[in-house]
Amino acid sequence: MRETAPEIVEQVELLDKYENVEKFGSGMISYAFRITYRSLDRTLTSNEIDNIHKKLEEATKKNYEATVR
């Protein structure tokens, strides 16, 4: 995930891993992440964060065949 915006994505932390065959189906796992965005030289705008977050979602879908919910 950091590779998508290495100058702004400071930290990616796995918060939760949840498996429920009845809810998600066999082999499906739900993950929750916390992403910390930071710039050392300026204030980030909401628009910048939204665009980076969308890129992270697309990379996650493509690289891991994930469904973002």
mmCIF file with all atom_site columns, C-alpha atoms in Angstrom:
data_model
loop_
_atom_site.group_PDB
_atom_site.id
_atom_site.type_symbol
_atom_site.label_atom_id
_atom_site.label_alt_id
_atom_site.label_comp_id
_atom_site.label_asym_id
_atom_site.label_entity_id
_atom_site.label_seq_id
_atom_site.pdbx_PDB_ins_code
_atom_site.Cartn_x
_atom_site.Cartn_y
_atom_site.Cartn_z
_atom_site.occupancy
_atom_site.B_iso_or_equiv
_atom_site.pdbx_formal_charge
_atom_site.auth_seq_id
_atom_site.auth_comp_id
_atom_site.auth_asym_id
_atom_site.auth_atom_id
_atom_site.pdbx_PDB_model_num
ATOM 1  C CA . MET A 1 1  ? 0.000   0.000   0.000  1.00 0.00 ? 1  MET A CA 1
ATOM 2  C CA . ARG A 1 2  ? 2.794   2.420   0.766  1.00 0.00 ? 2  ARG A CA 1
ATOM 3  C CA . GLU A 1 3  ? 4.096   2.072   -2.779 1.00 0.00 ? 3  GLU A CA 1
ATOM 4  C CA . THR A 1 4  ? 0.975   3.852   -4.065 1.00 0.00 ? 4  THR A CA 1
ATOM 5  C CA . ALA A 1 5  ? 1.958   7.133   -2.357 1.00 0.00 ? 5  ALA A CA 1
ATOM 6  C CA . PRO A 1 6  ? 5.195   6.614   -0.404 1.00 0.00 ? 6  PRO A CA 1
ATOM 7  C CA . GLU A 1 7  ? 5.647   10.319  0.320  1.00 0.00 ? 7  GLU A CA 1
ATOM 8  C CA . ILE A 1 8  ? 2.238   10.558  2.042  1.00 0.00 ? 8  ILE A CA 1
ATOM 9  C CA . VAL A 1 9  ? 1.338   7.093   3.396  1.00 0.00 ? 9  VAL A CA 1
ATOM 10 C CA . GLU A 1 10 ? 3.222   6.998   6.678  1.00 0.00 ? 10 GLU A CA 1
ATOM 11 C CA . GLN A 1 11 ? 1.837   3.826   8.254  1.00 0.00 ? 11 GLN A CA 1
ATOM 12 C CA . VAL A 1 12 ? -0.457  0.914   7.401  1.00 0.00 ? 12 VAL A CA 1
ATOM 13 C CA . GLU A 1 13 ? -1.714  -1.114  10.330 1.00 0.00 ? 13 GLU A CA 1
ATOM 14 C CA . LEU A 1 14 ? -3.850  -4.274  10.327 1.00 0.00 ? 14 LEU A CA 1
ATOM 15 C CA . LEU A 1 15 ? -6.576  -3.740  12.930 1.00 0.00 ? 15 LEU A CA 1
ATOM 16 C CA . ASP A 1 16 ? -8.750  -6.806  12.494 1.00 0.00 ? 16 ASP A CA 1
ATOM 17 C CA . LYS A 1 17 ? -8.992  -10.116 10.662 1.00 0.00 ? 17 LYS A CA 1
ATOM 18 C CA . TYR A 1 18 ? -12.421 -11.759 10.653 1.00 0.00 ? 18 TYR A CA 1
ATOM 19 C CA . GLU A 1 19 ? -13.559 -15.054 9.163  1.00 0.00 ? 19 GLU A CA 1
ATOM 20 C CA . ASN A 1 20 ? -17.193 -16.155 9.006  1.00 0.00 ? 20 ASN A CA 1
ATOM 21 C CA . VAL A 1 21 ? -18.030 -18.881 6.498  1.00 0.00 ? 21 VAL A CA 1
ATOM 22 C CA . GLU A 1 22 ? -21.775 -18.337 6.921  1.00 0.00 ? 22 GLU A CA 1
ATOM 23 C CA . LYS A 1 23 ? -21.518 -14.593 6.272  1.00 0.00 ? 23 LYS A CA 1
ATOM 24 C CA . PHE A 1 24 ? -18.689 -14.355 3.703  1.00 0.00 ? 24 PHE A CA 1
ATOM 25 C CA . GLY A 1 25 ? -18.408 -17.871 2.294  1.00 0.00 ? 25 GLY A CA 1
ATOM 26 C CA . SER A 1 26 ? -15.562 -20.352 2.329  1.00 0.00 ? 26 SER A CA 1
ATOM 27 C CA . GLY A 1 27 ? -12.093 -18.882 1.909  1.00 0.00 ? 27 GLY A CA 1
ATOM 28 C CA . MET A 1 28 ? -13.260 -15.287 2.348  1.00 0.00 ? 28 MET A CA 1
ATOM 29 C CA . ILE A 1 29 ? -11.694 -13.158 5.083  1.00 0.00 ? 29 ILE A CA 1
ATOM 30 C CA . SER A 1 30 ? -12.491 -9.609  6.155  1.00 0.00 ? 30 SER A CA 1
ATOM 31 C CA . TYR A 1 31 ? -9.546  -7.337  6.995  1.00 0.00 ? 31 TYR A CA 1
ATOM 32 C CA . ALA A 1 32 ? -9.685  -3.860  8.547  1.00 0.00 ? 32 ALA A CA 1
ATOM 33 C CA . PHE A 1 33 ? -6.736  -1.500  8.135  1.00 0.00 ? 33 PHE A CA 1
ATOM 34 C CA . ARG A 1 34 ? -5.799  1.881   9.559  1.00 0.00 ? 34 ARG A CA 1
ATOM 35 C CA . ILE A 1 35 ? -3.855  4.093   7.169  1.00 0.00 ? 35 ILE A CA 1
ATOM 36 C CA . THR A 1 36 ? -1.984  7.145   8.453  1.00 0.00 ? 36 THR A CA 1
ATOM 37 C CA . TYR A 1 37 ? -1.371  9.889   5.896  1.00 0.00 ? 37 TYR A CA 1
ATOM 38 C CA . ARG A 1 38 ? 1.221   12.587  6.604  1.00 0.00 ? 38 ARG A CA 1
ATOM 39 C CA . SER A 1 39 ? 3.346   15.133  4.813  1.00 0.00 ? 39 SER A CA 1
ATOM 40 C CA . LEU A 1 40 ? 6.350   16.610  6.578  1.00 0.00 ? 40 LEU A CA 1
ATOM 41 C CA . ASP A 1 41 ? 6.348   19.828  4.573  1.00 0.00 ? 41 ASP A CA 1
ATOM 42 C CA . ARG A 1 42 ? 2.696   20.816  4.077  1.00 0.00 ? 42 ARG A CA 1
ATOM 43 C CA . THR A 1 43 ? -0.886  20.306  5.138  1.00 0.00 ? 43 THR A CA 1
ATOM 44 C CA . LEU A 1 44 ? -2.695  17.657  3.111  1.00 0.00 ? 44 LEU A CA 1
ATOM 45 C CA . THR A 1 45 ? -6.081  18.546  1.668  1.00 0.00 ? 45 THR A CA 1
ATOM 46 C CA . SER A 1 46 ? -9.177  16.366  1.883  1.00 0.00 ? 46 SER A CA 1
ATOM 47 C CA . ASN A 1 47 ? -9.171  16.122  -1.904 1.00 0.00 ? 47 ASN A CA 1
ATOM 48 C CA . GLU A 1 48 ? -5.583  14.786  -1.923 1.00 0.00 ? 48 GLU A CA 1
ATOM 49 C CA . ILE A 1 49 ? -6.412  12.178  0.708  1.00 0.00 ? 49 ILE A CA 1
ATOM 50 C CA . ASP A 1 50 ? -9.586  11.128  -1.126 1.00 0.00 ? 50 ASP A CA 1
ATOM 51 C CA . ASN A 1 51 ? -7.648  10.655  -4.382 1.00 0.00 ? 51 ASN A CA 1
ATOM 52 C CA . ILE A 1 52 ? -4.885  8.655   -2.711 1.00 0.00 ? 52 ILE A CA 1
ATOM 53 C CA . HIS A 1 53 ? -7.454  6.551   -0.853 1.00 0.00 ? 53 HIS A CA 1
ATOM 54 C CA . LYS A 1 54 ? -9.204  5.747   -4.155 1.00 0.00 ? 54 LYS A CA 1
ATOM 55 C CA . LYS A 1 55 ? -5.855  4.695   -5.656 1.00 0.00 ? 55 LYS A CA 1
ATOM 56 C CA . LEU A 1 56 ? -5.220  2.455   -2.643 1.00 0.00 ? 56 LEU A CA 1
ATOM 57 C CA . GLU A 1 57 ? -8.651  0.853   -3.062 1.00 0.00 ? 57 GLU A CA 1
ATOM 58 C CA . GLU A 1 58 ? -8.023  0.201   -6.759 1.00 0.00 ? 58 GLU A CA 1
ATOM 59 C CA . ALA A 1 59 ? -4.565  -1.262  -6.072 1.00 0.00 ? 59 ALA A CA 1
ATOM 60 C CA . THR A 1 60 ? -6.036  -3.492  -3.358 1.00 0.00 ? 60 THR A CA 1
ATOM 61 C CA . LYS A 1 61 ? -8.763  -4.747  -5.708 1.00 0.00 ? 61 LYS A CA 1
ATOM 62 C CA . LYS A 1 62 ? -6.266  -5.404  -8.509 1.00 0.00 ? 62 LYS A CA 1
ATOM 63 C CA . ASN A 1 63 ? -3.380  -6.905  -6.534 1.00 0.00 ? 63 ASN A CA 1
ATOM 64 C CA . TYR A 1 64 ? -5.368  -8.994  -4.061 1.00 0.00 ? 64 TYR A CA 1
ATOM 65 C CA . GLU A 1 65 ? -8.654  -9.560  -5.913 1.00 0.00 ? 65 GLU A CA 1
ATOM 66 C CA . ALA A 1 66 ? -10.306 -7.927  -2.912 1.00 0.00 ? 66 ALA A CA 1
ATOM 67 C CA . THR A 1 67 ? -13.743 -6.448  -2.481 1.00 0.00 ? 67 THR A CA 1
ATOM 68 C CA . VAL A 1 68 ? -13.620 -3.112  -0.699 1.00 0.00 ? 68 VAL A CA 1
ATOM 69 C CA . ARG A 1 69 ? -16.665 -2.449  1.421  1.00 0.00 ? 69 ARG A CA 1
#
